[in-house]
PDB file of C-alpha atoms in Angstrom:
ATOM      1  CA  MET A   1      38.163 -11.321  11.041  1.00 64.00           C
ATOM      2  CA  ASP A   2      35.036 -13.124  12.208  1.00 64.00           C
ATOM      3  CA  MET A   3      32.323 -12.283   9.692  1.00 71.00           C
ATOM      4  CA  SER A   4      29.610 -14.484  11.122  1.00 66.00           C
ATOM      5  CA  PRO A   5      27.901 -11.499  12.823  1.00 66.00           C
ATOM      6  CA  PHE A   6      27.838  -9.674   9.474  1.00 73.00           C
ATOM      7  CA  SER A   7      26.369 -12.747   7.808  1.00 71.00           C
ATOM      8  CA  GLU A   8      23.777 -13.314  10.522  1.00 70.00           C
ATOM      9  CA  ASN A   9      22.785  -9.668  10.709  1.00 68.00           C
ATOM     10  CA  THR A  10      22.478  -9.291   6.954  1.00 71.00           C
ATOM     11  CA  SER A  11      20.620 -12.553   6.435  1.00 69.00           C
ATOM     12  CA  THR A  12      18.243 -11.959   9.327  1.00 67.00           C
ATOM     13  CA  MET A  13      17.414  -8.462   8.227  1.00 67.00           C
ATOM     14  CA  PHE A  14      16.839  -9.303   4.599  1.00 68.00           C
ATOM     15  CA  VAL A  15      14.899 -12.471   5.352  1.00 70.00           C
ATOM     16  CA  GLU A  16      12.485 -10.267   7.268  1.00 67.00           C
ATOM     17  CA  VAL A  17      12.399  -7.688   4.500  1.00 69.00           C
ATOM     18  CA  ALA A  18      11.870 -10.456   1.929  1.00 69.00           C
ATOM     19  CA  ARG A  19       8.543 -11.161   3.585  1.00 73.00           C
ATOM     20  CA  ILE A  20       7.206  -7.965   2.113  1.00 76.00           C
ATOM     21  CA  SER A  21       7.280  -9.669  -1.281  1.00 79.00           C
ATOM     22  CA  ARG A  22       4.190 -11.659  -0.376  1.00 77.00           C
ATOM     23  CA  PRO A  23       1.102 -10.385  -2.229  1.00 80.00           C
ATOM     24  CA  PHE A  24      -1.269  -8.084  -0.409  1.00 87.00           C
ATOM     25  CA  PRO A  25      -4.298 -10.150   0.720  1.00 90.00           C
ATOM     26  CA  TRP A  26      -6.871  -8.582  -1.562  1.00 90.00           C
ATOM     27  CA  GLU A  27     -10.427  -9.746  -0.959  1.00 90.00           C
ATOM     28  CA  ASN A  28     -13.161  -7.225  -1.711  1.00 90.00           C
ATOM     29  CA  ALA A  29     -11.232  -5.123  -4.246  1.00 89.00           C
ATOM     30  CA  LYS A  30      -9.439  -8.035  -5.909  1.00 86.00           C
ATOM     31  CA  PRO A  31     -11.223  -7.617  -9.302  1.00 85.00           C
ATOM     32  CA  TYR A  32      -9.610  -4.197  -9.684  1.00 84.00           C
ATOM     33  CA  VAL A  33      -5.944  -5.144  -9.236  1.00 81.00           C
ATOM     34  CA  ASP A  34      -5.488  -6.221 -12.848  1.00 75.00           C
ATOM     35  CA  ALA A  35      -5.363  -2.597 -13.971  1.00 69.00           C
ATOM     36  CA  SER A  36      -2.354  -1.626 -16.080  1.00 74.00           C
ATOM     37  CA  GLU A  37      -1.207   0.746 -13.342  1.00 75.00           C
ATOM     38  CA  PHE A  38      -1.039  -2.181 -10.939  1.00 83.00           C
ATOM     39  CA  ALA A  39       0.976  -4.231 -13.429  1.00 83.00           C
ATOM     40  CA  ASP A  40       3.579  -1.459 -13.655  1.00 85.00           C
ATOM     41  CA  PHE A  41       3.597  -1.060  -9.886  1.00 87.00           C
ATOM     42  CA  ARG A  42       4.039  -4.786  -9.352  1.00 86.00           C
ATOM     43  CA  GLN A  43       6.937  -4.867 -11.820  1.00 86.00           C
ATOM     44  CA  ARG A  44       8.734  -2.091  -9.946  1.00 87.00           C
ATOM     45  CA  ALA A  45       8.248  -3.924  -6.659  1.00 88.00           C
ATOM     46  CA  THR A  46       9.497  -7.188  -8.158  1.00 86.00           C
ATOM     47  CA  THR A  47      12.648  -5.449  -9.389  1.00 85.00           C
ATOM     48  CA  VAL A  48      13.394  -4.066  -5.925  1.00 86.00           C
ATOM     49  CA  ILE A  49      12.825  -7.441  -4.262  1.00 85.00           C
ATOM     50  CA  GLY A  50      15.173  -9.039  -6.801  1.00 84.00           C
ATOM     51  CA  ALA A  51      17.810  -6.453  -5.940  1.00 85.00           C
ATOM     52  CA  PHE A  52      17.489  -7.222  -2.232  1.00 83.00           C
ATOM     53  CA  ARG A  53      17.960 -10.914  -2.933  1.00 83.00           C
ATOM     54  CA  GLY A  54      21.059 -10.130  -4.974  1.00 85.00           C
ATOM     55  CA  ILE A  55      22.498  -8.188  -2.044  1.00 85.00           C
ATOM     56  CA  VAL A  56      21.799 -11.051   0.356  1.00 83.00           C
ATOM     57  CA  MET A  57      23.488 -13.518  -1.991  1.00 85.00           C
ATOM     58  CA  TYR A  58      26.524 -11.256  -2.341  1.00 87.00           C
ATOM     59  CA  SER A  59      26.779 -10.787   1.441  1.00 85.00           C
ATOM     60  CA  ASN A  60      26.763 -14.539   1.988  1.00 83.00           C
ATOM     61  CA  GLN A  61      29.428 -14.949  -0.705  1.00 88.00           C
ATOM     62  CA  VAL A  62      31.619 -12.399   1.086  1.00 88.00           C
ATOM     63  CA  VAL A  63      31.430 -14.442   4.271  1.00 85.00           C
ATOM     64  CA  ALA A  64      32.154 -17.667   2.391  1.00 86.00           C
ATOM     65  CA  LEU A  65      35.235 -16.076   0.820  1.00 89.00           C
ATOM     66  CA  ASN A  66      36.489 -14.933   4.192  1.00 85.00           C
ATOM     67  CA  ASN A  67      36.332 -18.516   5.446  1.00 84.00           C
ATOM     68  CA  ALA A  68      37.857 -20.004   2.288  1.00 88.00           C
ATOM     69  CA  LYS A  69      41.384 -21.416   2.478  1.00 89.00           C
ATOM     70  CA  MET A  70      43.034 -19.222  -0.147  1.00 90.00           C
ATOM     71  CA  ASP A  71      45.305 -16.214  -0.103  1.00 93.00           C
ATOM     72  CA  ASP A  72      43.881 -12.696  -0.096  1.00 92.00           C
ATOM     73  CA  LYS A  73      44.852 -12.108  -3.723  1.00 93.00           C
ATOM     74  CA  LYS A  74      42.641 -14.969  -4.890  1.00 94.00           C
ATOM     75  CA  LYS A  75      39.909 -13.894  -2.490  1.00 93.00           C
ATOM     76  CA  ASN A  76      39.856 -10.415  -3.974  1.00 94.00           C
ATOM     77  CA  ASP A  77      39.822 -11.797  -7.506  1.00 95.00           C
ATOM     78  CA  GLN A  78      36.776 -13.858  -6.600  1.00 95.00           C
ATOM     79  CA  LEU A  79      35.260 -10.944  -4.686  1.00 94.00           C
ATOM     80  CA  ALA A  80      35.450  -8.822  -7.834  1.00 94.00           C
ATOM     81  CA  LYS A  81      33.507 -11.506  -9.714  1.00 94.00           C
ATOM     82  CA  TYR A  82      30.854 -11.631  -7.001  1.00 92.00           C
ATOM     83  CA  ILE A  83      30.576  -7.846  -6.982  1.00 91.00           C
ATOM     84  CA  GLU A  84      30.107  -7.797 -10.739  1.00 89.00           C
ATOM     85  CA  GLU A  85      27.403 -10.487 -10.534  1.00 88.00           C
ATOM     86  CA  ALA A  86      25.614  -8.647  -7.734  1.00 86.00           C
ATOM     87  CA  THR A  87      25.797  -5.396  -9.684  1.00 86.00           C
ATOM     88  CA  ARG A  88      24.014  -7.013 -12.618  1.00 83.00           C
ATOM     89  CA  LYS A  89      21.298  -8.319 -10.303  1.00 79.00           C
ATOM     90  CA  VAL A  90      20.796  -4.998  -8.542  1.00 80.00           C
ATOM     91  CA  SER A  91      20.761  -2.935 -11.737  1.00 77.00           C
ATOM     92  CA  GLN A  92      17.508  -2.770 -13.654  1.00 69.00           C
ATOM     93  CA  GLU A  93      17.581  -5.235 -16.552  1.00 62.00           C
ATOM     94  CA  GLY A  94      21.371  -5.323 -16.281  1.00 59.00           C
ATOM     95  CA  MET A  95      21.694  -1.658 -17.274  1.00 71.00           C
ATOM     96  CA  LEU A  96      24.543  -0.095 -15.296  1.00 75.00           C
ATOM     97  CA  ASP A  97      23.239   3.425 -15.783  1.00 73.00           C
ATOM     98  CA  SER A  98      20.239   2.444 -13.648  1.00 76.00           C
ATOM     99  CA  ILE A  99      22.561   2.502 -10.624  1.00 80.00           C
ATOM    100  CA  GLY A 100      24.388   5.630 -11.697  1.00 79.00           C
ATOM    101  CA  ILE A 101      27.639   4.167 -13.040  1.00 83.00           C
ATOM    102  CA  ASP A 102      28.990   3.225 -16.444  1.00 84.00           C
ATOM    103  CA  ALA A 103      31.101   0.317 -17.658  1.00 86.00           C
ATOM    104  CA  ALA A 104      34.359   2.253 -17.232  1.00 90.00           C
ATOM    105  CA  GLU A 105      33.563   3.133 -13.616  1.00 90.00           C
ATOM    106  CA  LEU A 106      32.617  -0.447 -12.814  1.00 88.00           C
ATOM    107  CA  LYS A 107      35.822  -1.683 -14.430  1.00 91.00           C
ATOM    108  CA  ALA A 108      37.883   0.744 -12.322  1.00 94.00           C
ATOM    109  CA  ILE A 109      36.165  -0.315  -9.093  1.00 93.00           C
ATOM    110  CA  LEU A 110      36.688  -3.992  -9.859  1.00 94.00           C
ATOM    111  CA  ALA A 111      40.347  -3.303 -10.616  1.00 96.00           C
ATOM    112  CA  ASP A 112      40.733  -1.602  -7.225  1.00 95.00           C
ATOM    113  CA  VAL A 113      39.168  -4.638  -5.568  1.00 95.00           C
ATOM    114  CA  ARG A 114      41.532  -7.043  -7.355  1.00 95.00           C
ATOM    115  CA  ASN A 115      44.585  -4.901  -6.622  1.00 95.00           C
ATOM    116  CA  ALA A 116      43.885  -4.637  -2.897  1.00 94.00           C
ATOM    117  CA  GLU A 117      46.559  -6.364  -0.822  1.00 92.00           C
ATOM    118  CA  VAL A 118      44.251  -7.768   1.848  1.00 92.00           C
ATOM    119  CA  PHE A 119      40.698  -9.043   1.735  1.00 92.00           C
ATOM    120  CA  LEU A 120      39.122  -6.318   3.870  1.00 90.00           C
ATOM    121  CA  GLU A 121      40.755  -3.681   1.684  1.00 93.00           C
ATOM    122  CA  GLY A 122      39.104  -5.355  -1.287  1.00 93.00           C
ATOM    123  CA  ILE A 123      35.746  -5.034   0.454  1.00 92.00           C
ATOM    124  CA  ALA A 124      36.476  -1.390   1.232  1.00 92.00           C
ATOM    125  CA  ALA A 125      37.431  -0.739  -2.406  1.00 94.00           C
ATOM    126  CA  ALA A 126      33.869  -1.616  -3.389  1.00 91.00           C
ATOM    127  CA  SER A 127      32.481   1.304  -1.349  1.00 90.00           C
ATOM    128  CA  PRO A 128      31.864   3.609  -4.361  1.00 90.00           C
ATOM    129  CA  LEU A 129      29.732   0.884  -5.912  1.00 89.00           C
ATOM    130  CA  ILE A 130      27.914   0.214  -2.639  1.00 88.00           C
ATOM    131  CA  ASN A 131      27.110   3.922  -2.398  1.00 88.00           C
ATOM    132  CA  ALA A 132      25.790   3.902  -5.971  1.00 88.00           C
ATOM    133  CA  ILE A 133      23.606   0.891  -5.183  1.00 87.00           C
ATOM    134  CA  VAL A 134      22.177   2.622  -2.116  1.00 86.00           C
ATOM    135  CA  VAL A 135      21.301   5.687  -4.193  1.00 87.00           C
ATOM    136  CA  SER A 136      19.773   3.514  -6.917  1.00 87.00           C
ATOM    137  CA  MET A 137      17.681   1.536  -4.451  1.00 87.00           C
ATOM    138  CA  GLY A 138      16.521   4.780  -2.888  1.00 89.00           C
ATOM    139  CA  ASN A 139      15.504   6.095  -6.305  1.00 88.00           C
ATOM    140  CA  GLN A 140      13.613   2.904  -7.113  1.00 89.00           C
ATOM    141  CA  LEU A 141      11.761   3.057  -3.812  1.00 91.00           C
ATOM    142  CA  GLU A 142      10.974   6.710  -4.461  1.00 92.00           C
ATOM    143  CA  ALA A 143       9.572   5.783  -7.878  1.00 91.00           C
ATOM    144  CA  ILE A 144       7.348   3.169  -6.252  1.00 92.00           C
ATOM    145  CA  GLN A 145       6.132   5.648  -3.660  1.00 93.00           C
ATOM    146  CA  SER A 146       5.482   8.291  -6.314  1.00 93.00           C
ATOM    147  CA  SER A 147       3.325   5.851  -8.272  1.00 91.00           C
ATOM    148  CA  ILE A 148       1.044   5.060  -5.324  1.00 93.00           C
ATOM    149  CA  PRO A 149      -1.359   8.005  -5.907  1.00 92.00           C
ATOM    150  CA  LYS A 150      -1.794   7.058  -9.571  1.00 90.00           C
ATOM    151  CA  VAL A 151      -2.552   3.428  -8.742  1.00 90.00           C
ATOM    152  CA  PHE A 152      -4.868   4.453  -5.906  1.00 92.00           C
ATOM    153  CA  ALA A 153      -6.756   6.902  -8.130  1.00 91.00           C
ATOM    154  CA  SER A 154      -7.126   4.315 -10.891  1.00 88.00           C
ATOM    155  CA  VAL A 155      -8.674   1.694  -8.620  1.00 90.00           C
ATOM    156  CA  ASP A 156     -10.710   4.269  -6.733  1.00 92.00           C
ATOM    157  CA  SER A 157     -12.239   5.602  -9.956  1.00 91.00           C
ATOM    158  CA  LYS A 158     -13.190   2.079 -11.046  1.00 91.00           C
ATOM    159  CA  ILE A 159     -14.895   1.388  -7.723  1.00 91.00           C
ATOM    160  CA  GLU A 160     -16.758   4.692  -7.916  1.00 92.00           C
ATOM    161  CA  ALA A 161     -17.842   3.990 -11.503  1.00 92.00           C
ATOM    162  CA  ASP A 162     -19.181   0.553 -10.546  1.00 90.00           C
ATOM    163  CA  TYR A 163     -21.196   1.944  -7.650  1.00 90.00           C
ATOM    164  CA  ALA A 164     -22.233   5.328  -9.055  1.00 90.00           C
ATOM    165  CA  ASP A 165     -25.830   4.328  -9.890  1.00 90.00           C
ATOM    166  CA  ARG A 166     -26.291   2.339  -6.709  1.00 87.00           C
ATOM    167  CA  LYS A 167     -24.896   5.154  -4.588  1.00 86.00           C
ATOM    168  CA  SER A 168     -27.269   7.584  -6.285  1.00 89.00           C
ATOM    169  CA  ASN A 169     -30.249   5.281  -5.718  1.00 90.00           C
ATOM    170  CA  TYR A 170     -29.271   4.737  -2.105  1.00 87.00           C
ATOM    171  CA  ALA A 171     -28.889   8.470  -1.495  1.00 89.00           C
ATOM    172  CA  ASN A 172     -32.266   9.174  -3.113  1.00 91.00           C
ATOM    173  CA  LEU A 173     -33.965   6.547  -0.962  1.00 92.00           C
ATOM    174  CA  VAL A 174     -32.430   7.987   2.187  1.00 91.00           C
ATOM    175  CA  ARG A 175     -33.496  11.511   1.200  1.00 92.00           C
ATOM    176  CA  LEU A 176     -37.056  10.314   0.547  1.00 93.00           C
ATOM    177  CA  GLN A 177     -37.052   8.473   3.862  1.00 93.00           C
ATOM    178  CA  VAL A 178     -35.993  11.630   5.698  1.00 93.00           C
ATOM    179  CA  ALA A 179     -38.651  13.668   3.877  1.00 93.00           C
ATOM    180  CA  THR A 180     -41.303  11.075   4.721  1.00 93.00           C
ATOM    181  CA  MET A 181     -40.404  11.090   8.399  1.00 94.00           C
ATOM    182  CA  ARG A 182     -40.509  14.885   8.361  1.00 93.00           C
ATOM    183  CA  GLY A 183     -43.979  14.719   6.771  1.00 92.00           C
ATOM    184  CA  MET A 184     -45.203  12.411   9.520  1.00 92.00           C
ATOM    185  CA  THR A 185     -43.923  14.913  12.060  1.00 93.00           C
ATOM    186  CA  GLN A 186     -45.843  17.710  10.311  1.00 91.00           C
ATOM    187  CA  ILE A 187     -49.056  15.650  10.431  1.00 91.00           C
ATOM    188  CA  TYR A 188     -48.570  15.111  14.163  1.00 90.00           C
ATOM    189  CA  LYS A 189     -48.177  18.861  14.655  1.00 90.00           C
ATOM    190  CA  ALA A 190     -51.174  19.610  12.398  1.00 88.00           C
ATOM    191  CA  ARG A 191     -53.369  17.360  14.511  1.00 86.00           C
ATOM    192  CA  ARG A 192     -52.404  19.504  17.464  1.00 87.00           C
ATOM    193  CA  GLY A 193     -53.607  22.595  15.626  1.00 85.00           C
ATOM    194  CA  ASP A 194     -50.345  23.784  14.080  1.00 87.00           C
ATOM    195  CA  GLN A 195     -51.528  25.409  10.832  1.00 87.00           C
ATOM    196  CA  ALA A 196     -47.990  26.240   9.715  1.00 91.00           C
ATOM    197  CA  ALA A 197     -47.047  22.558   9.940  1.00 89.00           C
ATOM    198  CA  LEU A 198     -49.933  21.657   7.633  1.00 87.00           C
ATOM    199  CA  ASP A 199     -48.883  24.341   5.144  1.00 89.00           C
ATOM    200  CA  THR A 200     -45.339  22.953   5.199  1.00 91.00           C
ATOM    201  CA  LEU A 201     -46.600  19.398   4.667  1.00 88.00           C
ATOM    202  CA  LEU A 202     -48.629  20.296   1.578  1.00 89.00           C
ATOM    203  CA  ARG A 203     -45.806  22.390   0.158  1.00 89.00           C
ATOM    204  CA  GLU A 204     -43.063  19.783   0.655  1.00 89.00           C
ATOM    205  CA  ASP A 205     -45.069  16.652  -0.230  1.00 88.00           C
ATOM    206  CA  PRO A 206     -47.541  17.340  -3.065  1.00 86.00           C
ATOM    207  CA  SER A 207     -48.671  13.674  -3.029  1.00 86.00           C
ATOM    208  CA  VAL A 208     -50.562  14.380   0.195  1.00 88.00           C
ATOM    209  CA  LYS A 209     -52.772  16.867  -1.681  1.00 86.00           C
ATOM    210  CA  GLU A 210     -54.743  13.946  -3.082  1.00 85.00           C
ATOM    211  CA  LEU A 211     -56.028  13.426   0.443  1.00 88.00           C
ATOM    212  CA  ILE A 212     -55.832  17.013   1.704  1.00 87.00           C
ATOM    213  CA  PRO A 213     -56.381  19.416  -1.242  1.00 86.00           C
ATOM    214  CA  SER A 214     -55.878  22.484   0.967  1.00 84.00           C
ATOM    215  CA  PRO A 215     -55.373  23.364   4.636  1.00 81.00           C
ATOM    216  CA  GLU A 216     -58.978  24.488   4.873  1.00 82.00           C
ATOM    217  CA  LYS A 217     -60.236  21.038   3.830  1.00 82.00           C
ATOM    218  CA  ALA A 218     -58.142  19.111   6.324  1.00 84.00           C
ATOM    219  CA  THR A 219     -60.135  16.851   8.643  1.00 87.00           C
ATOM    220  CA  GLY A 220     -59.224  14.319  11.251  1.00 88.00           C
ATOM    221  CA  LYS A 221     -60.083  11.575   8.781  1.00 91.00           C
ATOM    222  CA  SER A 222     -57.974  13.041   5.954  1.00 90.00           C
ATOM    223  CA  LEU A 223     -55.030  13.593   8.286  1.00 89.00           C
ATOM    224  CA  ALA A 224     -55.274   9.974   9.452  1.00 91.00           C
ATOM    225  CA  ALA A 225     -55.392   8.786   5.843  1.00 92.00           C
ATOM    226  CA  ALA A 226     -52.343  10.895   4.970  1.00 90.00           C
ATOM    227  CA  GLU A 227     -50.515   9.532   7.993  1.00 91.00           C
ATOM    228  CA  ALA A 228     -51.306   5.967   6.898  1.00 93.00           C
ATOM    229  CA  VAL A 229     -49.920   6.665   3.418  1.00 92.00           C
ATOM    230  CA  LEU A 230     -46.715   8.141   4.804  1.00 93.00           C
ATOM    231  CA  THR A 231     -46.325   5.300   7.306  1.00 93.00           C
ATOM    232  CA  ASP A 232     -46.683   2.718   4.541  1.00 93.00           C
ATOM    233  CA  ARG A 233     -44.165   4.610   2.420  1.00 92.00           C
ATOM    234  CA  ALA A 234     -41.706   4.817   5.323  1.00 93.00           C
ATOM    235  CA  MET A 235     -41.917   1.056   5.893  1.00 93.00           C
ATOM    236  CA  LYS A 236     -41.312   0.287   2.218  1.00 93.00           C
ATOM    237  CA  LEU A 237     -38.399   2.713   2.061  1.00 91.00           C
ATOM    238  CA  ASP A 238     -36.887   1.117   5.142  1.00 90.00           C
ATOM    239  CA  THR A 239     -37.118  -2.287   3.443  1.00 89.00           C
ATOM    240  CA  PHE A 240     -35.495  -1.009   0.244  1.00 90.00           C
ATOM    241  CA  ILE A 241     -32.691   0.686   2.150  1.00 88.00           C
ATOM    242  CA  HIS A 242     -31.953  -2.431   4.193  1.00 87.00           C
ATOM    243  CA  GLN A 243     -31.832  -4.449   0.984  1.00 84.00           C
ATOM    244  CA  MET A 244     -29.108  -2.108  -0.257  1.00 84.00           C
ATOM    245  CA  ASP A 245     -27.202  -2.080   3.028  1.00 86.00           C
ATOM    246  CA  SER A 246     -25.136  -5.127   2.040  1.00 85.00           C
ATOM    247  CA  GLU A 247     -24.051  -3.439  -1.192  1.00 87.00           C
ATOM    248  CA  ALA A 248     -23.213  -0.281   0.714  1.00 87.00           C
ATOM    249  CA  ALA A 249     -21.130  -2.346   3.140  1.00 90.00           C
ATOM    250  CA  THR A 250     -19.286  -4.015   0.249  1.00 91.00           C
ATOM    251  CA  TYR A 251     -18.584  -0.622  -1.295  1.00 92.00           C
ATOM    252  CA  ARG A 252     -17.157   0.675   1.979  1.00 92.00           C
ATOM    253  CA  ALA A 253     -15.099  -2.509   2.396  1.00 94.00           C
ATOM    254  CA  LYS A 254     -13.539  -2.029  -1.044  1.00 94.00           C
ATOM    255  CA  ARG A 255     -12.646   1.575  -0.290  1.00 93.00           C
ATOM    256  CA  ARG A 256     -11.266   0.613   3.115  1.00 95.00           C
ATOM    257  CA  GLU A 257      -9.193  -2.212   1.622  1.00 95.00           C
ATOM    258  CA  LEU A 258      -7.717   0.156  -0.946  1.00 94.00           C
ATOM    259  CA  SER A 259      -6.705   2.539   1.845  1.00 95.00           C
ATOM    260  CA  ASP A 260      -5.194  -0.366   3.796  1.00 95.00           C
ATOM    261  CA  TRP A 261      -3.140  -1.297   0.732  1.00 94.00           C
ATOM    262  CA  GLN A 262      -1.823   2.247   0.428  1.00 94.00           C
ATOM    263  CA  MET A 263      -0.789   2.385   4.081  1.00 93.00           C
ATOM    264  CA  SER A 264       0.845  -1.044   3.901  1.00 91.00           C
ATOM    265  CA  VAL A 265       2.937  -0.129   0.860  1.00 92.00           C
ATOM    266  CA  GLU A 266       4.088   3.121   2.442  1.00 92.00           C
ATOM    267  CA  GLU A 267       5.119   1.208   5.565  1.00 89.00           C
ATOM    268  CA  LYS A 268       7.008  -1.370   3.509  1.00 88.00           C
ATOM    269  CA  ILE A 269       8.871   1.326   1.623  1.00 89.00           C
ATOM    270  CA  LYS A 270      10.048   2.754   4.932  1.00 87.00           C
ATOM    271  CA  ILE A 271      11.209  -0.708   6.024  1.00 83.00           C
ATOM    272  CA  ALA A 272      13.078  -1.207   2.746  1.00 85.00           C
ATOM    273  CA  ARG A 273      14.814   2.173   3.015  1.00 86.00           C
ATOM    274  CA  ASP A 274      15.941   1.413   6.553  1.00 83.00           C
ATOM    275  CA  ALA A 275      17.128  -2.039   5.503  1.00 81.00           C
ATOM    276  CA  ILE A 276      19.330  -0.866   2.642  1.00 84.00           C
ATOM    277  CA  ALA A 277      20.798   1.931   4.777  1.00 82.00           C
ATOM    278  CA  VAL A 278      21.674  -0.477   7.597  1.00 80.00           C
ATOM    279  CA  TRP A 279      23.211  -2.978   5.174  1.00 82.00           C
ATOM    280  CA  ALA A 280      25.341  -0.314   3.467  1.00 83.00           C
ATOM    281  CA  GLN A 281      26.661   0.936   6.809  1.00 82.00           C
ATOM    282  CA  SER A 282      27.364  -2.626   7.880  1.00 81.00           C
ATOM    283  CA  HIS A 283      29.302  -3.250   4.652  1.00 84.00           C
ATOM    284  CA  ARG A 284      31.349  -0.061   5.071  1.00 83.00           C
ATOM    285  CA  ASN A 285      32.159  -0.970   8.661  1.00 81.00           C
ATOM    286  CA  LEU A 286      33.237  -4.413   7.553  1.00 82.00           C
ATOM    287  CA  GLY A 287      35.656  -2.977   4.987  1.00 82.00           C
ATOM    288  CA  ALA A 288      37.065  -0.660   7.641  1.00 78.00           C
ATOM    289  CA  GLY A 289      37.566  -3.559  10.044  1.00 77.00           C
ATOM    290  CA  ILE A 290      34.987  -2.274  12.511  1.00 75.00           C
ATOM    291  CA  PRO A 291      33.077  -5.026  14.358  1.00 63.00           C
ATOM    292  CA  VAL A 292      29.460  -4.826  13.222  1.00 56.00           C
ATOM    293  CA  PRO A 293      27.452  -5.859  16.332  1.00 53.00           C
ATOM    294  CA  PRO A 294      28.682  -3.065  18.677  1.00 39.00           C
ATOM    295  CA  LEU A 295      27.753  -0.424  16.110  1.00 38.00           C
ATOM    296  CA  ILE A 296      24.463  -1.703  14.704  1.00 43.00           C
ATOM    297  CA  ASP A 297      22.128  -4.248  16.221  1.00 44.00           C
ATOM    298  CA  VAL A 298      20.871  -5.382  12.839  1.00 40.00           C
ATOM    299  CA  GLY A 299      19.253  -8.497  14.247  1.00 38.00           C
ATOM    300  CA  GLY A 300      17.346  -6.411  16.767  1.00 45.00           C
ATOM    301  CA  ILE A 301      16.202  -4.045  14.050  1.00 43.00           C
ATOM    302  CA  ALA A 302      15.062  -6.967  11.929  1.00 42.00           C
ATOM    303  CA  LYS A 303      13.029  -8.392  14.792  1.00 45.00           C
ATOM    304  CA  GLY A 304      11.376  -5.017  15.214  1.00 46.00           C
ATOM    305  CA  LEU A 305      10.647  -4.860  11.508  1.00 40.00           C
ATOM    306  CA  ALA A 306       9.132  -8.319  11.607  1.00 39.00           C
ATOM    307  CA  LYS A 307       6.429  -7.061  13.947  1.00 44.00           C
ATOM    308  CA  THR A 308       5.335  -4.372  11.524  1.00 40.00           C
ATOM    309  CA  VAL A 309       6.198  -5.905   8.172  1.00 36.00           C
ATOM    310  CA  VAL A 310       3.352  -6.002   5.641  1.00 37.00           C
ATOM    311  CA  PRO A 311       3.254  -7.676   2.201  1.00 39.00           C
ATOM    312  CA  LEU A 312       3.956  -6.001  -1.090  1.00 39.00           C
ATOM    313  CA  PRO A 313       1.195  -6.185  -3.668  1.00 45.00           C
TER     314      PRO A 313
END
């Protein structure tokens, strides 16, 4: 059977998926990614990427065996060795229970592979293990996805802690600016004879009382002096706020970058899930002697993934 389509489809798909192993391009929030939560997250991601590479290597070995000039008995003996090697790579730290099987089950599966009369039957005999690997990979991806909120919250809290005082100062300046502009509006109304506006001004901004002790003592000169004070204050506040605008922009950029990271990881997890599902189906079809291309356009899927693929952290 011609396995070149299986090889090309598998390699193409997993080469594209392997691109997600590139680090996320942190810029503004880079100082925060050394948190312990990120270290754990990165380790989980590294384990999954290693498993994908093990699957790609195994798939290429299957194709090489098919093309080798040896009888099917020897091919299946070698296939069993490759399957065992791949199983160790896919399992976490070589622990078989991480993929839901034990040593006895693995031994039985390998025996079935070796005892198969033809090569494709040997591939088919590995199906229970392939199914276990798919479940394990799904569980690992689920663990990564479940850890996203914890990592996000950790970094988010650090950003908030770093900017808490500056955010408070910025908010206070903006509030004072709004109050000052409102005071200037009240002076304008008072000049037009609005007594209530003058009462509001003196009640909301006690500093003006130095110039206008009471509504009864308000004069055109005192109102002009109060307006000059508020105008000067408004200009200074505007300067202070603009000086803090760059810090506010950096704060927003850090928060935005953190959100971008979260969305990118969630997208990559979806890509990885689709990839392992397509590969498993392709492997099962191969063992059953079903031509892969008519059933699954893996290459086409991979090209589609390449357009949306984003790097792992």
